Coordinates of C-alpha atoms in Angstrom, one line a residue:
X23 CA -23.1 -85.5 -4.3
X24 CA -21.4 -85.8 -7.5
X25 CA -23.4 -86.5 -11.2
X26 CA -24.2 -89.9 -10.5
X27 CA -27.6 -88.8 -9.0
X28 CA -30.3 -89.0 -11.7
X29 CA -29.7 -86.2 -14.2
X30 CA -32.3 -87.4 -16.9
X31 CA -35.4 -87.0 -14.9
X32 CA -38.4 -84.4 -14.1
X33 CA -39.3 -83.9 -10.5
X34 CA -43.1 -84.1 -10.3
X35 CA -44.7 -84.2 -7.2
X36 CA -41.5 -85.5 -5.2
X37 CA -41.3 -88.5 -7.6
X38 CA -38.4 -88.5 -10.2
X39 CA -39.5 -89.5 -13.4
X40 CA -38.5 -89.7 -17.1
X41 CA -40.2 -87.0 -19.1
X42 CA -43.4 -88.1 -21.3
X43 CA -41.5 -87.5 -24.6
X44 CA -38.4 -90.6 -22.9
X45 CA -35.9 -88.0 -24.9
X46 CA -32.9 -86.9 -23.1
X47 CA -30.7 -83.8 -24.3
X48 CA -26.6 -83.8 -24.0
X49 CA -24.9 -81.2 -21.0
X50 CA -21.9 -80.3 -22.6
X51 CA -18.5 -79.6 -20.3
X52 CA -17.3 -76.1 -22.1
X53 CA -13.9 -76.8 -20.7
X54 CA -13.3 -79.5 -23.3
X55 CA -16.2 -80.0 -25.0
X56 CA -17.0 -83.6 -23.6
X57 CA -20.4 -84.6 -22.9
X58 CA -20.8 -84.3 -18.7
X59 CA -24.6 -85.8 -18.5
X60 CA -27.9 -86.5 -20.6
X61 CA -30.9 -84.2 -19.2
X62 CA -34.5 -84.9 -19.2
X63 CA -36.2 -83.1 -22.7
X64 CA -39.3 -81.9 -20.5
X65 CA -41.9 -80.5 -22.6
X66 CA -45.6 -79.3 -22.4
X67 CA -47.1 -82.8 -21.0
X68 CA -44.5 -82.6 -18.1
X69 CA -45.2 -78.9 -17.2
X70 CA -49.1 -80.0 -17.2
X71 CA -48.0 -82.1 -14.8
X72 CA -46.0 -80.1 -12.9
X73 CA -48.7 -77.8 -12.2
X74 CA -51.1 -80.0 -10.9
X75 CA -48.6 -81.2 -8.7
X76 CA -47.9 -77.7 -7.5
X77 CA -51.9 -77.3 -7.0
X78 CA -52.2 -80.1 -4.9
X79 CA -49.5 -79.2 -2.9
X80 CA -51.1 -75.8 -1.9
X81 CA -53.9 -78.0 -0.5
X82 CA -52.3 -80.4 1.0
X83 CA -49.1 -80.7 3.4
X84 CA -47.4 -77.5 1.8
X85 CA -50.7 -75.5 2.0
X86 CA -51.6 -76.3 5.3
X87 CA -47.8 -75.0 7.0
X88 CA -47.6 -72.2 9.3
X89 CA -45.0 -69.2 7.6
X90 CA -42.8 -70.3 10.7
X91 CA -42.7 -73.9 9.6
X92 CA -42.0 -72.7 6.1
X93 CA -39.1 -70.4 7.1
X94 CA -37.6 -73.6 9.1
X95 CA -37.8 -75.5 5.8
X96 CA -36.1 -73.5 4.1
X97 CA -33.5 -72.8 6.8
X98 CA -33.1 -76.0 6.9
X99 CA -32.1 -76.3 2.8
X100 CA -30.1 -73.5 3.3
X101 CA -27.9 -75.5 6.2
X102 CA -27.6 -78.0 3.5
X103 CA -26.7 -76.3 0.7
X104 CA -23.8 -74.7 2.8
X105 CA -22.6 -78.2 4.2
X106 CA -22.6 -79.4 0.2
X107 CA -21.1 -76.3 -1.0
X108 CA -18.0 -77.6 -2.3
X109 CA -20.0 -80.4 -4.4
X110 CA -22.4 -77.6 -5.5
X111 CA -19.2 -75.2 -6.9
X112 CA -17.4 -78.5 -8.6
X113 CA -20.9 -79.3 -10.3
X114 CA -21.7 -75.3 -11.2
X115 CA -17.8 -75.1 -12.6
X116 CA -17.9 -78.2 -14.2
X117 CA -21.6 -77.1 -16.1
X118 CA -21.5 -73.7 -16.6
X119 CA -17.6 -72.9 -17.1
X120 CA -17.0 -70.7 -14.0
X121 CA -14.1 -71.3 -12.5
X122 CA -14.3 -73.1 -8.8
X123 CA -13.6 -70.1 -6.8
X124 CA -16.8 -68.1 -8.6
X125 CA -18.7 -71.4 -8.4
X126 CA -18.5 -71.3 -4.5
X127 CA -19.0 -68.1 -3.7
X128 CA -22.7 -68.9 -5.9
X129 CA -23.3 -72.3 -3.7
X130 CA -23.1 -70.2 -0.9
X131 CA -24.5 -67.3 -2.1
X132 CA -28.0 -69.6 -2.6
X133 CA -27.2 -70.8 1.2
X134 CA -27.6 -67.4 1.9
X135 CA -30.6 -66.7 0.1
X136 CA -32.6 -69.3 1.7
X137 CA -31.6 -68.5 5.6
X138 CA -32.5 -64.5 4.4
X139 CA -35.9 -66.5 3.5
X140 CA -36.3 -68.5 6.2
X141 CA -36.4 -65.9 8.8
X142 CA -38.1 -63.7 6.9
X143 CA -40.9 -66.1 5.7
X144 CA -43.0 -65.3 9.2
X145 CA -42.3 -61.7 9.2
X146 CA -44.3 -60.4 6.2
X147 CA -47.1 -58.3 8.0
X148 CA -50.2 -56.8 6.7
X149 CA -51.8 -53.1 7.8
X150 CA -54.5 -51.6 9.7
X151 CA -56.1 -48.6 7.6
X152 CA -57.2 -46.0 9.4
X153 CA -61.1 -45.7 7.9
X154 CA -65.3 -44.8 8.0
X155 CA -66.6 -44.8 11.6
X156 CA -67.7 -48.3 12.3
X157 CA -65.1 -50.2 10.2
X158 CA -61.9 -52.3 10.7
X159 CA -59.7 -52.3 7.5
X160 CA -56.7 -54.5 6.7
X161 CA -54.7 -55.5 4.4
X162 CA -53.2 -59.2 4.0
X163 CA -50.2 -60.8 1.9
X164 CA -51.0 -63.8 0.3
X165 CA -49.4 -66.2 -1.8
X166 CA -50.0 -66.0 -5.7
X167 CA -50.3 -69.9 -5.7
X168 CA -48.5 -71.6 -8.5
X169 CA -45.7 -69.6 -9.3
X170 CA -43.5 -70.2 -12.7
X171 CA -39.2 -69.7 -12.8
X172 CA -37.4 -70.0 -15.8
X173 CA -34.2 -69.6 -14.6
X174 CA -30.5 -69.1 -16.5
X175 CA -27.7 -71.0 -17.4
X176 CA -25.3 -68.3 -16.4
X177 CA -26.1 -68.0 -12.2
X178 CA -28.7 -71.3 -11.3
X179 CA -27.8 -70.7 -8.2
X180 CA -27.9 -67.6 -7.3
X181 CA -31.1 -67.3 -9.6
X182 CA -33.2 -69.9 -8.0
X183 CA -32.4 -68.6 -4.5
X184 CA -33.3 -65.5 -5.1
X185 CA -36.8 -66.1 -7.3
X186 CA -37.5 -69.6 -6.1
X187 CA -36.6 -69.1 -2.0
X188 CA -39.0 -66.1 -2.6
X189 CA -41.8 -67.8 -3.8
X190 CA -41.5 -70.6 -1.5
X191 CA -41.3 -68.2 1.5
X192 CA -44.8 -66.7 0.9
X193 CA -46.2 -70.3 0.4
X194 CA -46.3 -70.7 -3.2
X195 CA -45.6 -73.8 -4.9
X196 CA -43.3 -73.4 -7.3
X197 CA -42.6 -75.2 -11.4
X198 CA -38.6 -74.4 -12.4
X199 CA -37.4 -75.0 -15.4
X200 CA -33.9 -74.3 -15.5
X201 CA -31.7 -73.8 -18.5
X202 CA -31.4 -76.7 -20.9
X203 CA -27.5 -75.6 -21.5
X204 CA -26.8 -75.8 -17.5
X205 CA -29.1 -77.3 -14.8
X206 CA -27.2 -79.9 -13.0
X207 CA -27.0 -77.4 -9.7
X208 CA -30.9 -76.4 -10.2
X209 CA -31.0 -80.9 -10.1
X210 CA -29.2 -80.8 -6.8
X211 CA -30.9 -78.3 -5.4
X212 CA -34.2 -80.6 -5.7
X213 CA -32.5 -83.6 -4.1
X214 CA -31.4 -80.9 -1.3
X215 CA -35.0 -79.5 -0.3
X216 CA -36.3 -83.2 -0.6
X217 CA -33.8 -84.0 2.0
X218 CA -34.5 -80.8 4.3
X219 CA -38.0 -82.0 4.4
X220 CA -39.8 -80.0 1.8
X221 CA -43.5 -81.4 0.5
X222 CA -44.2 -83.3 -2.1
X223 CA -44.8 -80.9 -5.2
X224 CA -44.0 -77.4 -3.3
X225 CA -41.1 -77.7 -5.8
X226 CA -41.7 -79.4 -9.1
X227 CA -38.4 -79.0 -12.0
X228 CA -38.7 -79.3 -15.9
X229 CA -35.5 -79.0 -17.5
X230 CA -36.0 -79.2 -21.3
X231 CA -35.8 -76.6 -23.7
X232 CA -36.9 -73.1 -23.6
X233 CA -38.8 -73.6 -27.1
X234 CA -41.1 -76.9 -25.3
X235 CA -41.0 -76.8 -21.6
X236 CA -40.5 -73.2 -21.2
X237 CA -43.0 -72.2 -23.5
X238 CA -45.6 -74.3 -21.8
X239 CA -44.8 -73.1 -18.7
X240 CA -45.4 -69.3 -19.7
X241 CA -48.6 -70.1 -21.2
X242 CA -49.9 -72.7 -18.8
X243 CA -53.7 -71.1 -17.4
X244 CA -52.7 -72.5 -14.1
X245 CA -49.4 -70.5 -13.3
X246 CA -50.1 -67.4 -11.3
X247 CA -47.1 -65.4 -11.6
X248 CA -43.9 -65.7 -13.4
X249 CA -40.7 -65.3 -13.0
X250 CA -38.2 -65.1 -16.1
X251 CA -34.1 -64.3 -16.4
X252 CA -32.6 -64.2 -19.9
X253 CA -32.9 -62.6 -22.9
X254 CA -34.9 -59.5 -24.1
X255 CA -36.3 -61.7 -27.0
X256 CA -37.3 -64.3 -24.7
X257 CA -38.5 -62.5 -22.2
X258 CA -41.0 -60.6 -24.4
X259 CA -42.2 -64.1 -25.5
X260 CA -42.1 -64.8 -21.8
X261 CA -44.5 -61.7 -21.0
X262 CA -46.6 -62.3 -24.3
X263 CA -47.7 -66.0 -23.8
X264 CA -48.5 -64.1 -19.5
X265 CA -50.6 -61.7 -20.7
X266 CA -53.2 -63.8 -23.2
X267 CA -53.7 -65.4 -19.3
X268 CA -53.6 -62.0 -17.1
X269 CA -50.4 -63.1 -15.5
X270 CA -47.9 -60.9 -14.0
X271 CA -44.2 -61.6 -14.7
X272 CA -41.4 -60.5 -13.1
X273 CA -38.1 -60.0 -15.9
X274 CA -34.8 -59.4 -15.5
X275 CA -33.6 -59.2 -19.2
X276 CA -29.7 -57.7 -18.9
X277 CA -27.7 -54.9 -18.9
X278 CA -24.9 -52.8 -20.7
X279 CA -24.1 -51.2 -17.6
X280 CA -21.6 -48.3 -17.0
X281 CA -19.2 -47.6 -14.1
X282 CA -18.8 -44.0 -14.1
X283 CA -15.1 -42.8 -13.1
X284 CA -14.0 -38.9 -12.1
X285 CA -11.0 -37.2 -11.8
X286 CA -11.8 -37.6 -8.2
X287 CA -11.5 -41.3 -7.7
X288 CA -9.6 -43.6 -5.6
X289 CA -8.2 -45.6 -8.8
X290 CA -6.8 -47.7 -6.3
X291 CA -10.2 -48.7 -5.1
X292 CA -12.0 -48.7 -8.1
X293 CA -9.3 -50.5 -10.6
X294 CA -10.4 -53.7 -9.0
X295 CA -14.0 -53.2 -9.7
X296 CA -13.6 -52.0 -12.9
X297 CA -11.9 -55.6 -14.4
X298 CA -13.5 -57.7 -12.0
X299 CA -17.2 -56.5 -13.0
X300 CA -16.2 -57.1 -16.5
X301 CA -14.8 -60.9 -16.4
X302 CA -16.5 -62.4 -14.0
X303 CA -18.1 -65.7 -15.0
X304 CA -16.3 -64.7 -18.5
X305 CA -18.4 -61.5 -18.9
X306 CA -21.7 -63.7 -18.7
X307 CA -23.4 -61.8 -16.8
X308 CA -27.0 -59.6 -16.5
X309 CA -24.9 -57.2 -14.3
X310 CA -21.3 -57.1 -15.9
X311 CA -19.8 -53.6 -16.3
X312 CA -19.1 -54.1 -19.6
X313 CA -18.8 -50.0 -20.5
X314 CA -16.4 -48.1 -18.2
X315 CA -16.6 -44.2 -18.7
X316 CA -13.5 -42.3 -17.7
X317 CA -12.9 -38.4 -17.4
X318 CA -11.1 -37.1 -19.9
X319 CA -8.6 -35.7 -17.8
X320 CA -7.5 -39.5 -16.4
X321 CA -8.8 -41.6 -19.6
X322 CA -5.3 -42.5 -20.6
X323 CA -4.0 -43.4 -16.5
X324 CA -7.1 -45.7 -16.1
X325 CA -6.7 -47.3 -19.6
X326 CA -3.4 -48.1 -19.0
X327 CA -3.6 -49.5 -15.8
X328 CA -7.0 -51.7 -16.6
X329 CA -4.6 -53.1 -19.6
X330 CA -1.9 -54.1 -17.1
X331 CA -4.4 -56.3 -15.0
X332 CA -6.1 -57.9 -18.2
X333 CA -2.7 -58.8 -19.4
X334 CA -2.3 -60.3 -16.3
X335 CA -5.6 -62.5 -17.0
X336 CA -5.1 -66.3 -17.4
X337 CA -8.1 -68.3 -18.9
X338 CA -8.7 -72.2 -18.7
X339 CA -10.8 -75.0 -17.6
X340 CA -13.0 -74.0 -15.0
X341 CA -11.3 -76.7 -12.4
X342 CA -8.0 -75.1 -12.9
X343 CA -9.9 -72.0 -11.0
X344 CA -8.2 -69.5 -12.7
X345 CA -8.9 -65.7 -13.6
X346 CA -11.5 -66.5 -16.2
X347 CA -13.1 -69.6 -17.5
X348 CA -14.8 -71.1 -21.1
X349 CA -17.5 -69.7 -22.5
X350 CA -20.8 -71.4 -21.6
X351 CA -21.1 -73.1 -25.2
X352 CA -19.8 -73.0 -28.8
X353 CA -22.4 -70.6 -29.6
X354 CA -21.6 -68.3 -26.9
X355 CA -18.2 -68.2 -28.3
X356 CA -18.7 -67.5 -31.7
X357 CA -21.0 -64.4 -30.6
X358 CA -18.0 -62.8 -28.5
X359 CA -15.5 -63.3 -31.2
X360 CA -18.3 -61.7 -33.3
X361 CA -17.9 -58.6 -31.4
X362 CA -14.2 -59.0 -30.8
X363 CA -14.0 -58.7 -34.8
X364 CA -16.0 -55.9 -35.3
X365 CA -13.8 -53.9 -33.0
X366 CA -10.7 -54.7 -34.8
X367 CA -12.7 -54.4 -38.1
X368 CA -13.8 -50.8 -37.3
X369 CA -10.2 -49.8 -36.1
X370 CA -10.9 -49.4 -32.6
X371 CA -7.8 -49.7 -30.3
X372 CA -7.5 -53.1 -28.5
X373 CA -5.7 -51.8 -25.2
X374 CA -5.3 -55.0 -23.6
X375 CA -6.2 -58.4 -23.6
X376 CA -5.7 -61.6 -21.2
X377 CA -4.2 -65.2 -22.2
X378 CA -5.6 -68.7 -22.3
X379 CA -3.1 -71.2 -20.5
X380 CA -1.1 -73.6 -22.8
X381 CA -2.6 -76.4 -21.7
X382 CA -6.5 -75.4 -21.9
X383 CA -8.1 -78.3 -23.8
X384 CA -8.9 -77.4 -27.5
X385 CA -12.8 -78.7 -27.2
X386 CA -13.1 -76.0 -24.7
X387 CA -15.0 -72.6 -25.4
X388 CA -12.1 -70.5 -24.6
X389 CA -12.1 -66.4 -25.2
X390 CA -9.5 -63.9 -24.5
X391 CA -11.0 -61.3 -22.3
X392 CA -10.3 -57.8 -24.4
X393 CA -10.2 -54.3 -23.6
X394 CA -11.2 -51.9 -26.2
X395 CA -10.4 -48.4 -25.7
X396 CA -11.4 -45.1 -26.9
X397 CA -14.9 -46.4 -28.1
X398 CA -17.6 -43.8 -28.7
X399 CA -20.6 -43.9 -26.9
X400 CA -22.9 -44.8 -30.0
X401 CA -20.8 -47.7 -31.3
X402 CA -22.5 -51.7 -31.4
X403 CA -19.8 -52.5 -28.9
X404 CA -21.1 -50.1 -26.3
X405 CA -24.6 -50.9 -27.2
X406 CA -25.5 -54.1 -27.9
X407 CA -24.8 -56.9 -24.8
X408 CA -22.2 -59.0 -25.7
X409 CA -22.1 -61.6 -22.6
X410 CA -18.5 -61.8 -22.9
X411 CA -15.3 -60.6 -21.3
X412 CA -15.1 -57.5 -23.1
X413 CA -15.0 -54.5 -21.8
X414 CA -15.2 -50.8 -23.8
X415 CA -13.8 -47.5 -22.3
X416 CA -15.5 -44.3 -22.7
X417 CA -14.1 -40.9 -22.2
X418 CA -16.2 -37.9 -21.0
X419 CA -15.9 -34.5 -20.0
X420 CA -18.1 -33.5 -17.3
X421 CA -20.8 -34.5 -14.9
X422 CA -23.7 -33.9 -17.7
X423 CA -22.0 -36.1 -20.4
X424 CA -21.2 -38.4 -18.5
X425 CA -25.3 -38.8 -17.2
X426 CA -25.8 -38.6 -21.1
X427 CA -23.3 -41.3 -22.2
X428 CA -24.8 -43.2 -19.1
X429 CA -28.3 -43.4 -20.1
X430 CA -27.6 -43.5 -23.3
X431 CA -28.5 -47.5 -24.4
X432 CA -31.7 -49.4 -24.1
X433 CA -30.5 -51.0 -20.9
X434 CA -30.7 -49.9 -17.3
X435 CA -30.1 -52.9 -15.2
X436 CA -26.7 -51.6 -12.6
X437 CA -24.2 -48.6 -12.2
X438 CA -21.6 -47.9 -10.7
X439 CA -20.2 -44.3 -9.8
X440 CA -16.6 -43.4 -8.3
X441 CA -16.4 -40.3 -7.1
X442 CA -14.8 -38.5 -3.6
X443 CA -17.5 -35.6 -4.3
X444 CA -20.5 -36.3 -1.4
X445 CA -23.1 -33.9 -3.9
X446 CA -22.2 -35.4 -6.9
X447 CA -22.7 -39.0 -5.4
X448 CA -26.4 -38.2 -4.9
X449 CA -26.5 -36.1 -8.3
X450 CA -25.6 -38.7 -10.2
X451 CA -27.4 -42.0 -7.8
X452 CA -30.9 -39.7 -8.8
X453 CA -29.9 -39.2 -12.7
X454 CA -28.9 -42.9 -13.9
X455 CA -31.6 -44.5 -15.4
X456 CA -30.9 -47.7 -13.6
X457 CA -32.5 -50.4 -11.1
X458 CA -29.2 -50.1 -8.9
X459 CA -26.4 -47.7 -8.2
X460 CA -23.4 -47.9 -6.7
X461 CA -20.9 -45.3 -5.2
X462 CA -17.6 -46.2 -4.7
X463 CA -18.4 -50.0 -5.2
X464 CA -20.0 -52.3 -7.6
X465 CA -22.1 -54.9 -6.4
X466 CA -22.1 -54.4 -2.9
X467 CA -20.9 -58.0 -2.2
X468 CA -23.5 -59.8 -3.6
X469 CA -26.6 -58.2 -2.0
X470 CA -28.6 -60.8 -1.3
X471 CA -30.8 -58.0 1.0
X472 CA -30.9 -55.7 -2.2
X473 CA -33.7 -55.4 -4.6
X474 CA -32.6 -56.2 -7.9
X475 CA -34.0 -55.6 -10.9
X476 CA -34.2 -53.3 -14.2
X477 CA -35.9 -50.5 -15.9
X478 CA -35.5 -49.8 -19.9
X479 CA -35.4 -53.1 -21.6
X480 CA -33.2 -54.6 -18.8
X481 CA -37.1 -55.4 -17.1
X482 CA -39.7 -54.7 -14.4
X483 CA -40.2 -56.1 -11.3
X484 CA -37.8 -57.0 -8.1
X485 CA -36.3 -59.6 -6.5
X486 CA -33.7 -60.1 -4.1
X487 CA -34.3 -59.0 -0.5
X488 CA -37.6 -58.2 1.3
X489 CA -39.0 -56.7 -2.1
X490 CA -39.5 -60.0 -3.5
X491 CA -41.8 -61.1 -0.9
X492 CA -44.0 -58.2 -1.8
X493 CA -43.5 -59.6 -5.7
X494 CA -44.1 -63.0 -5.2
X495 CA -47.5 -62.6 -2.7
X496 CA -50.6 -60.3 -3.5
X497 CA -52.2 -57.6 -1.3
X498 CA -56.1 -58.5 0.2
X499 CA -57.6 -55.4 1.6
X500 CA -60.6 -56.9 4.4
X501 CA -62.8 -54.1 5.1
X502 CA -65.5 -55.1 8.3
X503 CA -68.4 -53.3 9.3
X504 CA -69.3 -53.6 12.5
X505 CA -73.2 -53.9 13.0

């Protein structure tokens, strides 16, 4: 599989076609600035399209499947996506900047998602309710129908496994619309389910911009639930154009998340956590630990020994498979460096920073990852979401500052806690304002079992493990009387 398969189409009821507007939009490689494909310009006529597709597919072949058969579909993708998941990374890297190494652990990652799907897809039960003398009550889980994903440029992937393998598992049919910056995987992915035997129109894909084809999408009166990674902005559009049809949306909307050190930690453990949650995927991502929080009384050992490792940190093109790759896009560039200059504008200490290789193609979107120390807990950098590699260290004196300093920004996506103390683990797991928290880790491996998702501006809603089927299907209560 390689980008010789047809990049500048829409998928519309398992025929690949060229959008209604015939307008394609560049893919830029942010390695070097070269253009890697042209991408169908989907817009509202295609998503139309898309959705009657979808409809017809819930009565037809799609609609008509047992949840076994459904779950052996999608095992099936999920065998293929492993065999191709060397093809998968090179296209991911090659798209979205990460280097190969990242890029492979996310082509697996969605084989994952789909075999957690498949054999869960027949395993979703309903309840008897225990009732009025002469009545049998139950309760049923059903799919939404036509279900909407607006998926990322940062993790396609990992995204559409998690929202998409969900949706499909209950029996939805599904519209995506992946990012207009990076879809080539979310492209492959379609080919891949084709070949495992999915239905015609059970999965229907509209790249184009979020402004035409995601827009239509969001407002469309015949998508039943929606599911929507990205931006705060956008998601409120997102949940706006829902509501005016009484849609329920599922958002995950980002994070400034904290990993809370004490005196108490193994630094030896948690120093790897600490950088790695930071510059992963060059900081762009919903879950990045982009604020660490250090007792006072080791602020200045854990400092100095995250600025070792990020002067350690090479950067360059993302098939080099180094540390840290470009930037997603110009754009996304000039925002870090925003940030970057801010710090050094306000006088804040720059502890440590990483290097780009002298070779790294000068079209490419590169950015030092930097460590900026001794911020306070109400500066921009430790509240606004940068997407970038840059991390800010907090110090704090005590268990109760350090909850304050925690919860103290609009987000609540992840946190981390490190800690030897067994009651102030479960202190501190109750007091973070957060969808997740983790003791003595950060990220658990990738979690494709754990619910995921935000409170705060970082979103409502889960998905990722069992809790998505519940999201993605709707409760019928069936109450008999017997005559």
């Amino acid at each position: 599989m390689t980008t010789a398969f047809a990049t500048d189409r829409v998928l519309i009821a398992g025929e690949w076609r060229a959008p209604a507007s015939r307008e394609t939009l560049p893919l830029v490689n942010p390695s070097d600035g070269s253009e890697l494909a042209r991408i169908a310009a989907g817009g509202a006529r295609d998503v139309d399209a898309a959705v009657g597709a979808a409809e017809e597919a819930l009565s037809g072949a799609w609609g008509r499947m047992t949840a076994t058969e459904r779950g052996r579909v999608l095992s099936a993708m999920g065998r293929l996506v492993a065999e191709k998941a060397d093809e998968l990374a090179r296209l991911e890297a090659l798209d979205v900047g990460k280097p190969l190494k990242q890029a492979k652990a996310d082509a697996l990652a969605l084989a994952r998602y789909l075999e957690f799907y498949g054999g869960a897809a027949d395993k979703v039960h309903g309840e008897t309710i225990p009732y009025l003398d002469g009545y049998t009550v139950l309760t049923l889980r059903e799919p939404h129908g036509v279900t909407g994903h607006i998926v990322p440029w940062n993790y396609p992937m990992q995204i559409i496994g998690r929202s998409v393998g969900a949706a499909l598992a209950m029996g939805n049919a599904t519209v995506l619309k992946p990012a207009e910056e990076a879809c080539l995987t979310a492209l492959a992915f379609a080919y891949i389910a084709e070949e495992a035997g999915l239905p015609a129109g059970a999965l229907n894909v509209v790249p184009g911009t979020g402004e035409a084809a995601g827009a239509a999408l969001s407002a469309h009166r015949g998508v039943h639930h929606l599911s929507f990674t990205g931006s705060v902005a956008t998601g409120a559009l997102v949940q706006a154009a829902a509501a005016k049809n009484a849609v329920p949306v599922t958002l995950e909307l980002g994070g400034k998340s904290p990993q809370v050190v004490f005196a108490d930690a193994d630094l030896d453990a948690a120093l790897p956590f600490l950088v790695n949650a930071g510059i992963q995927n060059a900081g762009q991502t919903c879950s990045a630990s982009s604020r660490i929080l250090v007792e006072r009384v080791i602020f200045d050992e854990v400092v100095a020994r995250m600025a070792e490792r990020y002067r350690a940190l090479k950067v360059g093109p993302a098939l080099a498979d180094l540390d840290v790759g470009p930037m997603v896009s110009a754009r996304q560039k000039e925002i870090v460096e925003r940030y970057i200059g801010i710090a050094r504008a306000d006088g804040l200490a720059i502890a440590g920073e990483g290097g780009i290789v002298a070779d790294a193609p000068a079209g490419g979107c590169y950015v030092r990852p930097t460590l900026v120390a001794n911020v306070s807990g109400d500066h921009r950098l430790a509240q606004e979401e940068i997407f970038g590699p840059v991390q800010v260290v907090i110090p704090f004196e005590g268990e109760e500052e350090a909850v304050r300093i925690a919860n103290g920004t609009d987000f609540g996506l992840v946190a981390g806690v490190w800690t030897r103390d067994g009651g102030r683990q479960l202190r501190m797991a109750r007091a973070l304002k957060s969808g997740q928290v983790f003791i003595n880790n950060y990220g658990a491996g990738g979690g494709v079992e754990l619910p995921f998702g935000g409170v705060k501006r970082s979103g409502h809603g889960r998905e990722k493990g069992f809790e998505a089927l519940y999201g993605f299907s709707v409760l019928k209560t069936v109450a008999i009387l017997h005559g």
